[in-house]
PDB file of C-alpha atoms in Angstrom:
ATOM      1  CA  UNK A 385      53.546 -75.085  38.101  1.00 89.00           C
ATOM      2  CA  UNK A 386      50.170 -75.311  36.420  1.00 91.00           C
ATOM      3  CA  UNK A 387      48.204 -72.083  36.433  1.00 94.00           C
ATOM      4  CA  UNK A 388      44.822 -71.239  34.926  1.00 96.00           C
ATOM      5  CA  UNK A 389      43.005 -67.955  34.766  1.00 97.00           C
ATOM      6  CA  UNK A 390      39.481 -67.198  33.611  1.00 98.00           C
ATOM      7  CA  UNK A 391      38.269 -63.891  32.246  1.00 98.00           C
ATOM      8  CA  UNK A 392      35.267 -62.479  30.430  1.00 98.00           C
ATOM      9  CA  UNK A 393      32.584 -62.804  33.058  1.00 98.00           C
ATOM     10  CA  UNK A 394      30.181 -60.015  33.890  1.00 97.00           C
ATOM     11  CA  UNK A 395      26.592 -58.871  34.081  1.00 98.00           C
ATOM     12  CA  UNK A 396      24.375 -59.424  31.059  1.00 98.00           C
ATOM     13  CA  UNK A 397      20.649 -59.296  30.353  1.00 98.00           C
ATOM     14  CA  UNK A 398      18.761 -62.468  29.547  1.00 98.00           C
ATOM     15  CA  UNK A 399      19.191 -63.335  25.895  1.00 98.00           C
ATOM     16  CA  UNK A 400      22.635 -61.779  25.753  1.00 98.00           C
ATOM     17  CA  UNK A 401      26.014 -63.348  25.106  1.00 98.00           C
ATOM     18  CA  UNK A 402      29.373 -63.605  26.790  1.00 98.00           C
ATOM     19  CA  UNK A 403      32.643 -65.235  25.837  1.00 98.00           C
ATOM     20  CA  UNK A 404      34.755 -66.623  28.634  1.00 98.00           C
ATOM     21  CA  UNK A 405      38.475 -67.149  28.154  1.00 98.00           C
ATOM     22  CA  UNK A 406      40.779 -69.513  29.971  1.00 97.00           C
ATOM     23  CA  UNK A 407      44.504 -68.964  29.767  1.00 95.00           C
ATOM     24  CA  UNK A 408      46.810 -71.560  31.199  1.00 90.00           C
ATOM     25  CA  UNK A 409      50.482 -72.231  31.747  1.00 90.00           C
ATOM     26  CA  UNK A 410      52.696 -75.003  32.983  1.00 87.00           C
ATOM     27  CA  UNK A 411      51.010 -77.709  30.912  1.00 81.00           C
ATOM     28  CA  UNK A 412      53.010 -79.504  28.195  1.00 77.00           C
ATOM     29  CA  UNK A 413      51.950 -78.548  24.661  1.00 70.00           C
ATOM     30  CA  UNK A 414      49.017 -80.549  23.319  1.00 72.00           C
ATOM     31  CA  UNK A 415      48.740 -82.431  26.588  1.00 81.00           C
ATOM     32  CA  UNK A 416      45.595 -83.121  28.519  1.00 89.00           C
ATOM     33  CA  UNK A 417      42.156 -81.579  28.393  1.00 94.00           C
ATOM     34  CA  UNK A 418      40.552 -78.300  29.479  1.00 95.00           C
ATOM     35  CA  UNK A 419      37.065 -78.215  30.953  1.00 97.00           C
ATOM     36  CA  UNK A 420      34.602 -75.568  31.994  1.00 98.00           C
ATOM     37  CA  UNK A 421      32.596 -75.972  35.180  1.00 98.00           C
ATOM     38  CA  UNK A 422      30.137 -73.716  36.930  1.00 98.00           C
ATOM     39  CA  UNK A 423      28.833 -73.361  40.439  1.00 98.00           C
ATOM     40  CA  UNK A 424      25.713 -71.461  41.386  1.00 97.00           C
ATOM     41  CA  UNK A 425      25.084 -70.336  44.979  1.00 92.00           C
ATOM     42  CA  UNK A 426      23.999 -73.260  47.127  1.00 94.00           C
ATOM     43  CA  UNK A 427      24.569 -75.780  44.357  1.00 96.00           C
ATOM     44  CA  UNK A 428      27.276 -78.271  43.529  1.00 96.00           C
ATOM     45  CA  UNK A 429      29.884 -77.568  40.906  1.00 97.00           C
ATOM     46  CA  UNK A 430      28.796 -79.022  37.573  1.00 97.00           C
ATOM     47  CA  UNK A 431      30.653 -79.784  34.395  1.00 98.00           C
ATOM     48  CA  UNK A 432      29.684 -77.721  31.362  1.00 98.00           C
ATOM     49  CA  UNK A 433      32.016 -78.694  28.507  1.00 98.00           C
ATOM     50  CA  UNK A 434      35.442 -80.140  27.860  1.00 97.00           C
ATOM     51  CA  UNK A 435      37.912 -80.021  24.972  1.00 96.00           C
ATOM     52  CA  UNK A 436      40.925 -82.176  24.221  1.00 93.00           C
ATOM     53  CA  UNK A 437      43.942 -80.013  23.523  1.00 89.00           C
ATOM     54  CA  UNK A 438      45.516 -82.310  20.941  1.00 87.00           C
ATOM     55  CA  UNK A 439      42.666 -83.203  18.619  1.00 89.00           C
ATOM     56  CA  UNK A 440      40.071 -80.634  19.600  1.00 91.00           C
ATOM     57  CA  UNK A 441      37.339 -83.166  20.372  1.00 94.00           C
ATOM     58  CA  UNK A 442      34.627 -81.573  22.490  1.00 96.00           C
ATOM     59  CA  UNK A 443      32.200 -82.957  25.026  1.00 96.00           C
ATOM     60  CA  UNK A 444      29.134 -81.308  26.520  1.00 95.00           C
ATOM     61  CA  UNK A 445      27.717 -82.311  29.879  1.00 96.00           C
ATOM     62  CA  UNK A 446      24.743 -80.071  30.505  1.00 95.00           C
ATOM     63  CA  UNK A 447      21.541 -80.561  28.540  1.00 95.00           C
ATOM     64  CA  UNK A 448      20.403 -77.118  29.641  1.00 96.00           C
ATOM     65  CA  UNK A 449      23.190 -75.373  27.693  1.00 96.00           C
ATOM     66  CA  UNK A 450      23.400 -77.556  24.589  1.00 94.00           C
ATOM     67  CA  UNK A 451      22.920 -75.472  21.492  1.00 95.00           C
ATOM     68  CA  UNK A 452      23.713 -72.277  23.435  1.00 98.00           C
ATOM     69  CA  UNK A 453      27.261 -72.812  24.767  1.00 98.00           C
ATOM     70  CA  UNK A 454      30.266 -73.744  22.648  1.00 98.00           C
ATOM     71  CA  UNK A 455      33.759 -74.639  23.807  1.00 98.00           C
ATOM     72  CA  UNK A 456      36.699 -74.007  21.514  1.00 96.00           C
ATOM     73  CA  UNK A 457      40.458 -73.596  21.628  1.00 93.00           C
ATOM     74  CA  UNK A 458      43.253 -71.811  19.887  1.00 91.00           C
ATOM     75  CA  UNK A 459      45.437 -74.761  18.995  1.00 80.00           C
ATOM     76  CA  UNK A 460      48.783 -72.976  19.025  1.00 81.00           C
ATOM     77  CA  UNK A 461      48.035 -70.812  22.035  1.00 85.00           C
ATOM     78  CA  UNK A 462      47.155 -71.719  25.582  1.00 90.00           C
ATOM     79  CA  UNK A 463      43.614 -70.424  25.220  1.00 94.00           C
ATOM     80  CA  UNK A 464      40.240 -72.083  25.565  1.00 96.00           C
ATOM     81  CA  UNK A 465      36.945 -70.256  25.154  1.00 98.00           C
ATOM     82  CA  UNK A 466      33.383 -70.792  26.241  1.00 98.00           C
ATOM     83  CA  UNK A 467      31.000 -68.922  23.966  1.00 98.00           C
ATOM     84  CA  UNK A 468      27.685 -68.473  25.754  1.00 98.00           C
ATOM     85  CA  UNK A 469      24.648 -67.325  23.789  1.00 98.00           C
ATOM     86  CA  UNK A 470      20.994 -66.849  24.678  1.00 98.00           C
ATOM     87  CA  UNK A 471      21.904 -66.580  28.330  1.00 98.00           C
ATOM     88  CA  UNK A 472      19.269 -67.236  30.949  1.00 98.00           C
ATOM     89  CA  UNK A 473      19.067 -66.180  34.614  1.00 97.00           C
ATOM     90  CA  UNK A 474      19.648 -69.807  35.588  1.00 97.00           C
ATOM     91  CA  UNK A 475      23.085 -69.613  33.944  1.00 98.00           C
ATOM     92  CA  UNK A 476      24.165 -67.286  36.740  1.00 98.00           C
ATOM     93  CA  UNK A 477      27.156 -68.892  38.437  1.00 98.00           C
ATOM     94  CA  UNK A 478      30.882 -68.705  38.964  1.00 98.00           C
ATOM     95  CA  UNK A 479      32.516 -70.313  35.947  1.00 98.00           C
ATOM     96  CA  UNK A 480      35.796 -72.166  36.332  1.00 98.00           C
ATOM     97  CA  UNK A 481      38.235 -73.716  33.924  1.00 97.00           C
ATOM     98  CA  UNK A 482      40.156 -76.775  34.972  1.00 97.00           C
ATOM     99  CA  UNK A 483      42.739 -79.111  33.535  1.00 95.00           C
ATOM    100  CA  UNK A 484      44.253 -82.513  33.966  1.00 92.00           C
ATOM    101  CA  UNK A 485      47.228 -84.182  32.316  1.00 87.00           C
ATOM    102  CA  UNK A 486      45.005 -87.130  31.470  1.00 89.00           C
ATOM    103  CA  UNK A 487      43.867 -87.143  27.861  1.00 90.00           C
ATOM    104  CA  UNK A 488      40.293 -88.030  28.731  1.00 92.00           C
ATOM    105  CA  UNK A 489      37.513 -85.526  29.233  1.00 96.00           C
ATOM    106  CA  UNK A 490      35.189 -85.845  32.181  1.00 96.00           C
ATOM    107  CA  UNK A 491      32.326 -83.872  33.637  1.00 96.00           C
ATOM    108  CA  UNK A 492      33.387 -84.778  37.172  1.00 97.00           C
ATOM    109  CA  UNK A 493      35.223 -82.091  39.118  1.00 97.00           C
ATOM    110  CA  UNK A 494      37.153 -84.740  41.047  1.00 97.00           C
ATOM    111  CA  UNK A 495      39.008 -85.667  37.845  1.00 96.00           C
ATOM    112  CA  UNK A 496      40.691 -82.265  37.623  1.00 96.00           C
ATOM    113  CA  UNK A 497      43.560 -81.368  39.949  1.00 95.00           C
ATOM    114  CA  UNK A 498      44.197 -77.889  38.572  1.00 95.00           C
ATOM    115  CA  UNK A 499      41.706 -75.004  38.709  1.00 97.00           C
ATOM    116  CA  UNK A 500      41.439 -71.333  38.005  1.00 97.00           C
ATOM    117  CA  UNK A 501      39.979 -68.861  40.482  1.00 97.00           C
ATOM    118  CA  UNK A 502      36.703 -68.499  38.592  1.00 98.00           C
ATOM    119  CA  UNK A 503      34.850 -65.660  36.925  1.00 98.00           C
ATOM    120  CA  UNK A 504      31.357 -64.499  37.889  1.00 98.00           C
ATOM    121  CA  UNK A 505      28.588 -64.566  35.304  1.00 98.00           C
ATOM    122  CA  UNK A 506      25.332 -62.884  36.277  1.00 98.00           C
ATOM    123  CA  UNK A 507      22.324 -62.933  33.980  1.00 98.00           C
ATOM    124  CA  UNK A 508      19.513 -60.563  34.845  1.00 97.00           C
ATOM    125  CA  UNK A 509      15.896 -61.206  33.872  1.00 94.00           C
TER     126      UNK A 509
END
């Protein structure tokens, strides 16, 4: 049974930083990819970044966060991070991690069958 859990969300002032963590279980070692998505109120879920578990290749999908958000993993542990710097009020959203057994990253939520419950990030102005 594949399970994912996000943590690290919270309330932060604009310009601040947060690090989100995604722990996961039930996925074969070095198999598949882990992605971060976010969904703001009234908006569609959008892909943020993705990392391949085996080789660590990363992919970014949002121009608005490039240079501010970084995805990384702990290779020997079931942990993926999303380091978020210089946060802006428009980054406010529920952030989700998701996985698929496919070894190809995608920014499309439909490509991921397994999801965490999400963690709220609120950035005040």
